Coordinates of C-alpha atoms in Angstrom, one line a residue:
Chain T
X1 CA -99.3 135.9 128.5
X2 CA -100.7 133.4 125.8
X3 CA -98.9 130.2 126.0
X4 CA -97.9 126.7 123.6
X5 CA -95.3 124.8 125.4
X6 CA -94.0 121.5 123.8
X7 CA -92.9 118.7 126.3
X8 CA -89.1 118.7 125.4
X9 CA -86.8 121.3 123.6
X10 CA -84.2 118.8 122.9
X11 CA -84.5 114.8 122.1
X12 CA -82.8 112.1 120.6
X13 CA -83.7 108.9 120.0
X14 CA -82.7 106.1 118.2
X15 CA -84.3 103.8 114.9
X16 CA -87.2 102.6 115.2
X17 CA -88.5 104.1 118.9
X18 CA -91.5 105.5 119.3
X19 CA -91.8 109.3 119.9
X20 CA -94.4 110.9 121.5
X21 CA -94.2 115.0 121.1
X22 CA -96.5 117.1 123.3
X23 CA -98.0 120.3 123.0
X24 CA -100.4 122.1 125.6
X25 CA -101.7 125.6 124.8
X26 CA -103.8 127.4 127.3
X27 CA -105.5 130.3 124.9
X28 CA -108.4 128.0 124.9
X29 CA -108.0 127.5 120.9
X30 CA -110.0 125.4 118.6
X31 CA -107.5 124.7 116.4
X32 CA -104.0 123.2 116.7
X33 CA -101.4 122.5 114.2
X34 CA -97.8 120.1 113.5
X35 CA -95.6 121.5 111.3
X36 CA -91.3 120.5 110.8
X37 CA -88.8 123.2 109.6
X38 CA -86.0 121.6 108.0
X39 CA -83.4 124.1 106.1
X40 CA -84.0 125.2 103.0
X41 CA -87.4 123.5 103.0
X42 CA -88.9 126.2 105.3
X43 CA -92.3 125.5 107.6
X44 CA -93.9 122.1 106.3
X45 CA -97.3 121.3 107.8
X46 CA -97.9 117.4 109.2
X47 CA -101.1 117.6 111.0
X48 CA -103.7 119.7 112.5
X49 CA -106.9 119.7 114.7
X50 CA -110.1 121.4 114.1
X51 CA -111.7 120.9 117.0
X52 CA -111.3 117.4 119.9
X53 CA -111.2 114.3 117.9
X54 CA -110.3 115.6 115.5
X55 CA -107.5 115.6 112.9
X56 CA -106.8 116.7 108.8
X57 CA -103.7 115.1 107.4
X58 CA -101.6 118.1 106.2
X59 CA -98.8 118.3 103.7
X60 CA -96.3 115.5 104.9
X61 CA -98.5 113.3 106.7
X62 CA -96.4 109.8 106.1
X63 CA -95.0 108.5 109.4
X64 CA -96.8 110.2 111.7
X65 CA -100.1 110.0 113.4
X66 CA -101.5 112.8 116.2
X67 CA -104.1 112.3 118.6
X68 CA -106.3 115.5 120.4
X69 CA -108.7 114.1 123.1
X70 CA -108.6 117.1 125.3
X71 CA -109.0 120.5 123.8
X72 CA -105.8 122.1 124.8
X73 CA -103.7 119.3 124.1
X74 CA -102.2 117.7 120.8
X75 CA -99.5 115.1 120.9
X76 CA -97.4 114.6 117.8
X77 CA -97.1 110.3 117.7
X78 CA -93.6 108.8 115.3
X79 CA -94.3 105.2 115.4
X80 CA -91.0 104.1 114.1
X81 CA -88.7 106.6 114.4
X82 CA -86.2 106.6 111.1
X83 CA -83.0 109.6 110.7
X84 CA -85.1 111.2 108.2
X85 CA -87.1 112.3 110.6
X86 CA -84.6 114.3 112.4
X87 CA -85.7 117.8 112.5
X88 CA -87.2 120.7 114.6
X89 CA -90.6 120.1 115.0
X90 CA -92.9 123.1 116.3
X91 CA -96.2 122.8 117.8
X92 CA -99.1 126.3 116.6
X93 CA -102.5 126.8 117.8
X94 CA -105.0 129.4 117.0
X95 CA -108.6 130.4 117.4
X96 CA -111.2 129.5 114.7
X97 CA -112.1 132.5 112.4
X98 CA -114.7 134.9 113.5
X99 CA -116.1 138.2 111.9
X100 CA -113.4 141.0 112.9
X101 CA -111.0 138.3 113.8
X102 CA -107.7 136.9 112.6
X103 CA -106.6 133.8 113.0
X104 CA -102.8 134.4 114.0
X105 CA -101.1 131.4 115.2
X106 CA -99.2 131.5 118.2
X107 CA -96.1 128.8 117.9
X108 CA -94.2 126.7 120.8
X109 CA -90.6 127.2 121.4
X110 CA -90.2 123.6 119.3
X111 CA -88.5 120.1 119.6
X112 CA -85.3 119.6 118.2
X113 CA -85.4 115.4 117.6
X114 CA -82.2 114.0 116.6
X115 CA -83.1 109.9 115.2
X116 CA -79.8 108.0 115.5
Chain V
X1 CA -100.7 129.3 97.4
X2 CA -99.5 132.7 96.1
X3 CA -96.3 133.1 96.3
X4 CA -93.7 135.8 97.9
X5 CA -90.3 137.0 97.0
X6 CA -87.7 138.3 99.6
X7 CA -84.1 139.3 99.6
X8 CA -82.4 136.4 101.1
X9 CA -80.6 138.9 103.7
X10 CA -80.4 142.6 105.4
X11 CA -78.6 144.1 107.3
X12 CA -79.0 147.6 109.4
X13 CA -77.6 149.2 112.5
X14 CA -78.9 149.1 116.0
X15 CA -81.2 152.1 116.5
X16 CA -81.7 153.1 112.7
X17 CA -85.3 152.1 111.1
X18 CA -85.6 148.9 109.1
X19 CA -87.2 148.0 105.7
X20 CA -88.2 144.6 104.5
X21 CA -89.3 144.3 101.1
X22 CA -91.8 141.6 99.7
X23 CA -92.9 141.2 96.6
X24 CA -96.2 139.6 95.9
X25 CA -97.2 140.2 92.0
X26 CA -100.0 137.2 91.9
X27 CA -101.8 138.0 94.9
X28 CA -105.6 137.5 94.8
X29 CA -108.1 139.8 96.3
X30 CA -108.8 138.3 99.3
X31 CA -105.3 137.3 100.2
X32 CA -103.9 139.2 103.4
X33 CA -100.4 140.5 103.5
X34 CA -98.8 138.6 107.1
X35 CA -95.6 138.8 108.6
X36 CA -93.8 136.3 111.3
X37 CA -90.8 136.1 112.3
X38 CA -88.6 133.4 113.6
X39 CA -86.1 134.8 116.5
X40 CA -82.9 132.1 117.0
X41 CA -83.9 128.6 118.8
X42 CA -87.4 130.1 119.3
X43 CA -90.7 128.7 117.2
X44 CA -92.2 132.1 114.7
X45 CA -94.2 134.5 116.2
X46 CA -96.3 137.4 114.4
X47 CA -95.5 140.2 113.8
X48 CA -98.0 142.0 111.3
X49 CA -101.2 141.5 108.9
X50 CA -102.8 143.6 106.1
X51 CA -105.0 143.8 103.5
X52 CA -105.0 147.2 101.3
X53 CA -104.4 149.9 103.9
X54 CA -100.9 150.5 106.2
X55 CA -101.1 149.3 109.2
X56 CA -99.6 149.8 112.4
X57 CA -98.9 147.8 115.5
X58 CA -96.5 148.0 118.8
X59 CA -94.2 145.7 117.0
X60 CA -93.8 146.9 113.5
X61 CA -95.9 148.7 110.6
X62 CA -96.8 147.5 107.1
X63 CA -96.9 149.5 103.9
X64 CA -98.6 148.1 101.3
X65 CA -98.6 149.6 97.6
X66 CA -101.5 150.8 95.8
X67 CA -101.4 147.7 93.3
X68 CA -101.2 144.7 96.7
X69 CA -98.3 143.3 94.7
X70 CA -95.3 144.6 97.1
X71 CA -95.2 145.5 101.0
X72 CA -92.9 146.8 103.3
X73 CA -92.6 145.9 107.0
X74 CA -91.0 148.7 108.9
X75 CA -89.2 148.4 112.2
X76 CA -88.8 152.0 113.2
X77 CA -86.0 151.7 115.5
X78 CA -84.2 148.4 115.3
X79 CA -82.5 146.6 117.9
X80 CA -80.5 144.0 118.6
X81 CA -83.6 141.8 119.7
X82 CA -84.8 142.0 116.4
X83 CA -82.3 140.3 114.2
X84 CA -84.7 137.2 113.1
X85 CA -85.5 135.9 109.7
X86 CA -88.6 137.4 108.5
X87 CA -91.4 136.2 107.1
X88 CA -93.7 137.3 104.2
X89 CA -97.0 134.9 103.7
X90 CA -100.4 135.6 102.0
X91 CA -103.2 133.8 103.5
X92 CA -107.0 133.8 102.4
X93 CA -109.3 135.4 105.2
X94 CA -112.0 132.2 104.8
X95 CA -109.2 129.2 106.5
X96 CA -109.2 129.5 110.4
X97 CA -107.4 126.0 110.3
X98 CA -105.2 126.9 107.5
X99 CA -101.2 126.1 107.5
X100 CA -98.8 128.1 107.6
X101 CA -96.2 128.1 104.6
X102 CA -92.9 129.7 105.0
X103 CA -90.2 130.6 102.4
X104 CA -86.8 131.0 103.2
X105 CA -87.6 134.3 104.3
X106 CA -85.2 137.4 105.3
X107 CA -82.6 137.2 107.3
X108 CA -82.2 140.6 109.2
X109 CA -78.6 141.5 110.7
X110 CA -78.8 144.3 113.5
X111 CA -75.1 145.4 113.6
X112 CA -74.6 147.1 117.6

């Protein structure tokens, strides 16, 4: 069975901690992805990786960085934790696009960070 | 990104088939038709993908109208298992690294 974990399902921490959020996926995948759901804002991408090394700033990049230095691992890095920043935080990896393929993106079961 | 239109809610009886509507009017012609969806306290999985023909998979099938701009993802026989929202998302072919972007989706009821 294909497999993203994520390091916690539940955290809290408080102002101004750093957070570190793992994910590990063992489908050997290329690409690897940081998104937040809040409600009523839906799926909101932060960060993803391309390949080791690497990283593209997605749509709400501000407050967080993410570091890949091993293919099947991509750690999701709050500096300075604030309360806006409480949300459920889900970890997707997928392959990298090849004729026939499709790209589906498997998801992790997510971390639910409370910042108090 | 084009955009989709759900209802914001469904709901159906255990055992009876299930449709889900989406409607798509600006879709492009290489955007394919995907649907995820999100059980409770678990992270979206997939469910579906099309392009201009129906499909068919273990989980569900898609019916997609002559004119791409509205599908139909149909759970034959629902169960209780399958109340989740649903998602309805176009995505170009070309982005292997692409996002994800989720409405708000449908949320499906399965009544026992």
């Amino acid at each position: 069975d294909v497999k993203v974990t994520q390091s916690s399902r539940y955290l809290v921490k408080r102002t101004g901690e750093k957070v570190f959020l793992e994910c590990v996926q063992d489908m050997d995948h290329e690409n690897m992805f940081w998104y937040r759901q809040d409600p009523g804002l839906g799926l909101r991408l932060i960060y993803f990786s391309y390949d080791v090394k690497m990283k593209e700033k997605g749509d709400i990049p501000e407050g967080y960085s993410v570091s890949r230095e091993k293919k099947e691992r991509f750690s999701l890095i709050l500096e300075s934790a604030s309360t806006n920043q409480t949300s459920m935080y889900l970890c997707a990896s997928s392959p990298t696009l090849s004729a026939g393929d499709y790209n589906e993106q498997f998801f992790g079961p997510g971390t639910r960070l409370t910042v108090l | 990104d084009a955009k989709t239109t759900q209802p914001n809610s469904m709901e159906s009886n255990e055992e009876e088939p299930v449709h889900l509507p989406c409607n798509h009017s600006t879709i492009s012609g290489t955007d394919y038709i995907h649907w995820y969806r999100q059980l409770p306290s678990q992270g979206p999985e997939y469910v579906i993908h099309g392009l201009t023909s129906n499909v068919n998979n273990r989980m569900a099938s898609l019916a997609i109208a002559e004119d791409r701009k509205s599908s139909t993802l149909i759970l034959h026989r629902a169960t209780l298992r399958d109340a989740a929202v649903y998602y309805c998302i176009l995505r170009d072919r070309g982005g292997g690294a692409d996002g994800l972007t989720f409405g708000k989706g449908t949320h499906l009821i399965i009544q026992p």
